[in-house]
């Protein structure tokens, strides 16, 4: 694991605000931090500072961005699963085994490709309208 760069003394974070959350909120926060490869504290600091630096954004804009992030993470998971399946097909094919599920895996690749294309097109259309 790569060690992150330490903050210089003048940028070192010395303040430690706290907040209370219920179990569901904390689980959501923990999962989000893990997906971003961040500690909970770093994730909170990053998210809070990002929000504080952009007070002109509307709730609708923030919700739309959250939908974009959720879709990207879902696509990433699907691509990971499909990648594993493609590797299994390649391994079986290379060993001379019959691979009756190869067509299903390739169909899944095609479906996720279409989903990625549709998402990108929707995102670009949304950005064009709002920009």
Coordinates of N, CA and C in Angstrom, one line a residue:
X1 N 0.8 -1.2 0.0 CA 0.0 0.0 0.0 C 0.9 1.2 0.0
X2 N 0.5 2.2 -0.8 CA 1.3 3.4 -1.0 C 1.0 4.3 0.2
X3 N 2.1 4.9 0.8 CA 1.9 5.8 1.9 C 1.6 7.2 1.4
X4 N 0.6 7.8 2.0 CA 0.2 9.2 1.5 C 1.2 10.2 2.0
X5 N 1.3 11.2 1.3 CA 2.3 12.3 1.6 C 1.7 13.1 2.9
X6 N 2.6 13.3 3.8 CA 2.3 14.1 5.0 C 2.1 15.6 4.7
X7 N 1.2 16.2 5.4 CA 1.0 17.7 5.2 C 2.2 18.4 5.9
X8 N 2.6 19.5 5.2 CA 3.7 20.3 5.9 C 3.1 20.9 7.1
X9 N 4.0 21.3 8.0 CA 3.5 21.8 9.3 C 2.5 22.9 9.2
X10 N 2.8 23.9 8.2 CA 1.8 25.0 8.1 C 0.5 24.6 7.6
X11 N 0.4 23.4 6.9 CA -0.9 22.9 6.4 C -1.5 21.8 7.3
X12 N -0.8 21.4 8.3 CA -1.2 20.3 9.2 C -2.6 20.6 9.8
X13 N -3.4 19.6 9.8 CA -4.7 19.8 10.4 C -4.7 19.6 11.9
X14 N -5.0 20.6 12.6 CA -4.9 20.5 14.1 C -6.3 20.6 14.8
X15 N -7.3 21.1 14.0 CA -8.6 21.2 14.5 C -9.4 19.8 14.4
X16 N -10.2 19.4 15.3 CA -10.9 18.2 15.2 C -12.4 18.3 15.6
X17 N -13.1 18.8 14.6 CA -14.6 18.9 14.9 C -15.2 17.5 15.0
X18 N -16.3 17.5 15.6 CA -17.0 16.2 15.7 C -18.5 16.3 15.4
X19 N -19.1 15.2 15.0 CA -20.5 15.2 14.7 C -21.1 13.9 15.1
X20 N -22.4 13.8 15.3 CA -23.0 12.6 15.7 C -23.8 12.0 14.5
X21 N -23.8 10.7 14.4 CA -24.6 10.0 13.3 C -25.3 8.8 13.9
X22 N -26.3 8.4 13.2 CA -27.0 7.2 13.6 C -26.2 6.0 12.9
X23 N -26.5 4.8 13.2 CA -25.8 3.7 12.6 C -25.8 3.6 11.1
X24 N -27.0 3.9 10.5 CA -27.1 3.8 9.1 C -26.3 4.9 8.4
X25 N -26.3 6.1 9.0 CA -25.5 7.2 8.4 C -24.0 6.9 8.5
X26 N -23.6 6.3 9.6 CA -22.2 6.0 9.8 C -21.7 4.9 8.9
X27 N -22.6 3.9 8.7 CA -22.3 2.8 7.7 C -22.1 3.4 6.3
X28 N -23.0 4.3 5.9 CA -22.9 4.9 4.6 C -21.6 5.7 4.5
X29 N -21.3 6.4 5.5 CA -20.0 7.2 5.5 C -18.8 6.3 5.4
X30 N -18.8 5.2 6.2 CA -17.7 4.3 6.1 C -17.5 3.6 4.8
X31 N -18.6 3.2 4.2 CA -18.6 2.6 2.8 C -18.0 3.6 1.8
X32 N -18.5 4.9 1.9 CA -18.1 5.9 0.9 C -16.6 6.2 1.1
X33 N -16.1 6.2 2.3 CA -14.7 6.5 2.5 C -13.9 5.3 2.0
X34 N -14.3 4.1 2.2 CA -13.6 2.9 1.7 C -13.6 2.9 0.2
X35 N -14.7 3.2 -0.4 CA -14.7 3.2 -1.9 C -13.7 4.2 -2.5
X36 N -13.5 5.3 -1.7 CA -12.6 6.4 -2.2 C -11.2 6.1 -1.7
X37 N -11.0 5.0 -1.0 CA -9.7 4.7 -0.4 C -9.2 5.7 0.5
X38 N -10.1 6.2 1.4 CA -9.7 7.2 2.3 C -10.2 6.8 3.7
X39 N -9.5 7.4 4.7 CA -10.0 7.2 6.1 C -11.3 8.0 6.3
X40 N -12.1 7.6 7.3 CA -13.4 8.3 7.5 C -13.1 9.8 7.8
X41 N -12.0 10.1 8.6 CA -11.7 11.4 8.9 C -11.3 12.2 7.7
X42 N -10.5 11.6 6.8 CA -10.1 12.3 5.6 C -11.3 12.6 4.7
X43 N -12.1 11.6 4.6 CA -13.3 11.7 3.7 C -14.2 12.8 4.2
X44 N -14.4 12.9 5.5 CA -15.3 13.9 6.1 C -14.7 15.3 5.8
X45 N -13.3 15.4 6.1 CA -12.7 16.7 5.9 C -12.8 17.1 4.4
X46 N -12.5 16.2 3.5 CA -12.6 16.5 2.1 C -14.0 16.9 1.6
X47 N -15.0 16.1 2.1 CA -16.4 16.4 1.7 C -16.8 17.7 2.3
X48 N -16.5 18.0 3.5 CA -16.9 19.2 4.2 C -16.3 20.4 3.5
X49 N -15.0 20.3 3.2 CA -14.3 21.5 2.6 C -14.8 21.7 1.2
X50 N -15.1 20.7 0.5 CA -15.6 20.8 -0.9 C -16.9 21.5 -0.8
X51 N -17.8 21.1 0.1 CA -19.1 21.7 0.2 C -19.0 23.2 0.6
X52 N -18.1 23.5 1.6 CA -18.0 24.8 2.1 C -17.4 25.7 1.1
X53 N -16.6 25.2 0.1 CA -16.0 26.0 -0.9 C -16.9 26.3 -2.1
X54 N -18.1 25.7 -2.1 CA -19.0 25.9 -3.2 C -20.4 26.0 -2.7
X55 N -20.7 27.1 -2.0 CA -22.0 27.3 -1.4 C -23.0 27.8 -2.4
X56 N -22.7 28.1 -3.6 CA -23.6 28.5 -4.6 C -24.4 27.3 -5.3
X57 N -23.9 26.1 -5.1 CA -24.5 24.9 -5.7 C -25.9 24.7 -5.0
X58 N -26.8 24.3 -5.9 CA -28.1 24.0 -5.3 C -28.2 22.5 -4.9
X59 N -29.2 22.2 -4.1 CA -29.4 20.9 -3.7 C -29.6 19.9 -4.9
X60 N -30.3 20.4 -5.9 CA -30.5 19.6 -7.1 C -29.2 19.3 -7.8
X61 N -28.2 20.2 -7.8 CA -26.9 20.0 -8.5 C -26.2 19.0 -7.6
X62 N -26.2 19.1 -6.3 CA -25.5 18.1 -5.5 C -26.1 16.7 -5.6
X63 N -27.4 16.6 -5.7 CA -28.1 15.4 -5.9 C -27.8 14.7 -7.2
X64 N -27.7 15.6 -8.2 CA -27.4 15.1 -9.6 C -25.9 14.5 -9.6
X65 N -25.0 15.2 -8.9 CA -23.6 14.7 -8.8 C -23.6 13.4 -8.1
X66 N -24.4 13.3 -7.0 CA -24.4 12.1 -6.2 C -24.9 10.9 -7.1
X67 N -25.9 11.2 -8.0 CA -26.4 10.1 -8.9 C -25.3 9.7 -9.9
X68 N -24.5 10.7 -10.3 CA -23.4 10.4 -11.2 C -22.4 9.5 -10.5
X69 N -22.0 9.8 -9.3 CA -21.1 9.0 -8.6 C -21.6 7.6 -8.3
X70 N -22.9 7.5 -7.9 CA -23.5 6.2 -7.7 C -23.4 5.3 -8.9
X71 N -23.8 5.9 -10.0 CA -23.8 5.2 -11.3 C -22.3 4.7 -11.7
X72 N -21.4 5.6 -11.5 CA -20.0 5.3 -11.8 C -19.5 4.1 -10.9
X73 N -19.9 4.1 -9.6 CA -19.4 3.1 -8.7 C -20.1 1.7 -9.1
X74 N -21.4 1.8 -9.5 CA -22.1 0.6 -9.9 C -21.5 0.0 -11.2
X75 N -21.2 0.9 -12.1 CA -20.5 0.5 -13.3 C -19.2 -0.2 -13.0
X76 N -18.4 0.4 -12.1 CA -17.1 -0.1 -11.8 C -17.3 -1.5 -11.2
X77 N -18.3 -1.7 -10.3 CA -18.5 -3.1 -9.8 C -18.8 -4.1 -10.9
X78 N -19.7 -3.7 -11.8 CA -20.1 -4.6 -12.8 C -18.9 -4.9 -13.7
X79 N -18.1 -3.9 -14.1 CA -17.0 -4.2 -14.9 C -16.0 -5.1 -14.2
X80 N -15.9 -5.0 -12.9 CA -15.0 -5.9 -12.1 C -15.5 -7.4 -12.2
X81 N -16.8 -7.5 -12.0 CA -17.4 -8.9 -12.1 C -17.2 -9.5 -13.5
X82 N -17.5 -8.7 -14.5 CA -17.4 -9.1 -15.9 C -15.9 -9.4 -16.2
X83 N -15.0 -8.6 -15.7 CA -13.6 -8.9 -16.0 C -13.2 -10.2 -15.4
X84 N -13.7 -10.6 -14.2 CA -13.4 -11.9 -13.6 C -14.0 -13.0 -14.5
X85 N -15.2 -12.8 -15.0 CA -15.8 -13.8 -15.9 C -15.0 -14.0 -17.2
X86 N -14.5 -12.8 -17.8 CA -13.7 -12.9 -19.0 C -12.4 -13.7 -18.7
X87 N -11.8 -13.4 -17.6 CA -10.6 -14.2 -17.2 C -10.9 -15.6 -17.1
X88 N -12.0 -16.0 -16.5 CA -12.3 -17.4 -16.4 C -12.5 -18.1 -17.8
X89 N -13.2 -17.3 -18.7 CA -13.4 -17.9 -20.1 C -12.0 -18.0 -20.7
X90 N -11.2 -17.1 -20.6 CA -9.8 -17.1 -21.2 C -9.0 -18.3 -20.7
X91 N -9.1 -18.5 -19.4 CA -8.3 -19.6 -18.7 C -8.9 -20.9 -19.2
X92 N -10.2 -21.1 -19.3 CA -10.8 -22.3 -19.7 C -10.5 -22.6 -21.2
X93 N -10.6 -21.5 -22.0 CA -10.3 -21.7 -23.4 C -8.9 -22.1 -23.7
X94 N -7.9 -21.4 -22.9 CA -6.5 -21.7 -23.1 C -6.2 -23.1 -22.7
X95 N -7.0 -23.7 -21.8 CA -6.7 -25.1 -21.3 C -7.4 -26.1 -22.2
X96 N -8.1 -25.7 -23.2 CA -8.7 -26.6 -24.1 C -10.1 -27.0 -23.7
X97 N -10.6 -26.4 -22.6 CA -11.9 -26.8 -22.1 C -13.1 -26.2 -22.9
X98 N -14.2 -26.9 -22.9 CA -15.4 -26.4 -23.5 C -15.9 -25.2 -22.7
X99 N -16.3 -24.1 -23.3 CA -16.7 -22.9 -22.5 C -18.1 -22.6 -23.0
X100 N -19.2 -23.3 -22.5 CA -20.5 -23.0 -23.0 C -21.1 -21.6 -22.5
X101 N -20.5 -21.1 -21.5 CA -21.0 -19.8 -21.0 C -20.2 -18.6 -21.6
X102 N -19.4 -18.8 -22.5 CA -18.6 -17.7 -23.2 C -19.5 -16.7 -23.8
X103 N -20.6 -17.2 -24.5 CA -21.5 -16.3 -25.2 C -22.2 -15.4 -24.2
X104 N -22.6 -16.0 -23.0 CA -23.3 -15.2 -22.0 C -22.4 -14.1 -21.4
X105 N -21.1 -14.4 -21.2 CA -20.1 -13.5 -20.7 C -19.9 -12.3 -21.8
X106 N -19.8 -12.7 -23.0 CA -19.7 -11.7 -24.1 C -20.9 -10.8 -24.2
X107 N -22.1 -11.4 -24.0 CA -23.3 -10.6 -23.9 C -23.3 -9.7 -22.8
X108 N -22.8 -10.1 -21.6 CA -22.7 -9.2 -20.5 C -21.8 -8.0 -20.8
X109 N -20.7 -8.3 -21.4 CA -19.7 -7.3 -21.8 C -20.4 -6.2 -22.7
X110 N -21.2 -6.8 -23.7 CA -21.9 -5.9 -24.6 C -22.9 -5.0 -23.9
X111 N -23.7 -5.6 -22.9 CA -24.7 -4.9 -22.2 C -24.0 -3.8 -21.3
X112 N -22.9 -4.1 -20.6 CA -22.3 -3.1 -19.8 C -21.7 -2.0 -20.6
X113 N -21.2 -2.3 -21.8 CA -20.7 -1.3 -22.7 C -21.8 -0.4 -23.2
X114 N -22.9 -0.9 -23.5 CA -24.1 -0.1 -23.8 C -24.5 0.8 -22.7
X115 N -24.4 0.2 -21.4 CA -24.8 1.0 -20.3 C -23.8 2.2 -20.0
X116 N -22.5 1.9 -20.2 CA -21.5 3.0 -20.1 C -21.7 4.0 -21.2
X117 N -22.0 3.6 -22.4 CA -22.2 4.6 -23.5 C -23.5 5.4 -23.2
X118 N -24.5 4.8 -22.7 CA -25.8 5.5 -22.4 C -25.5 6.5 -21.3
X119 N -24.8 6.1 -20.3 CA -24.5 6.9 -19.1 C -23.7 8.2 -19.6
X120 N -22.7 7.9 -20.3 CA -21.8 9.0 -20.8 C -22.6 10.0 -21.7
X121 N -23.5 9.5 -22.5 CA -24.3 10.3 -23.4 C -25.2 11.2 -22.5
X122 N -25.9 10.5 -21.6 CA -26.8 11.2 -20.7 C -26.1 12.3 -19.9
X123 N -24.9 12.0 -19.4 CA -24.1 12.9 -18.6 C -23.7 14.1 -19.5
X124 N -23.2 13.8 -20.7 CA -22.8 14.9 -21.6 C -24.0 15.8 -22.0
X125 N -25.2 15.2 -22.2 CA -26.4 16.0 -22.6 C -26.8 16.9 -21.4
X126 N -26.7 16.3 -20.2 CA -27.0 17.1 -19.0 C -26.0 18.3 -18.8
X127 N -24.7 18.0 -19.0 CA -23.7 19.0 -18.9 C -23.9 20.1 -19.9
X128 N -24.3 19.8 -21.1 CA -24.5 20.7 -22.2 C -25.7 21.6 -21.9
X129 N -26.7 21.1 -21.3 CA -27.9 21.9 -21.0 C -27.6 22.8 -19.8
X130 N -26.9 22.3 -18.8 CA -26.6 23.2 -17.6 C -25.4 24.1 -17.8
X131 N -24.6 23.8 -18.8 CA -23.4 24.7 -19.0 C -23.6 25.7 -19.9

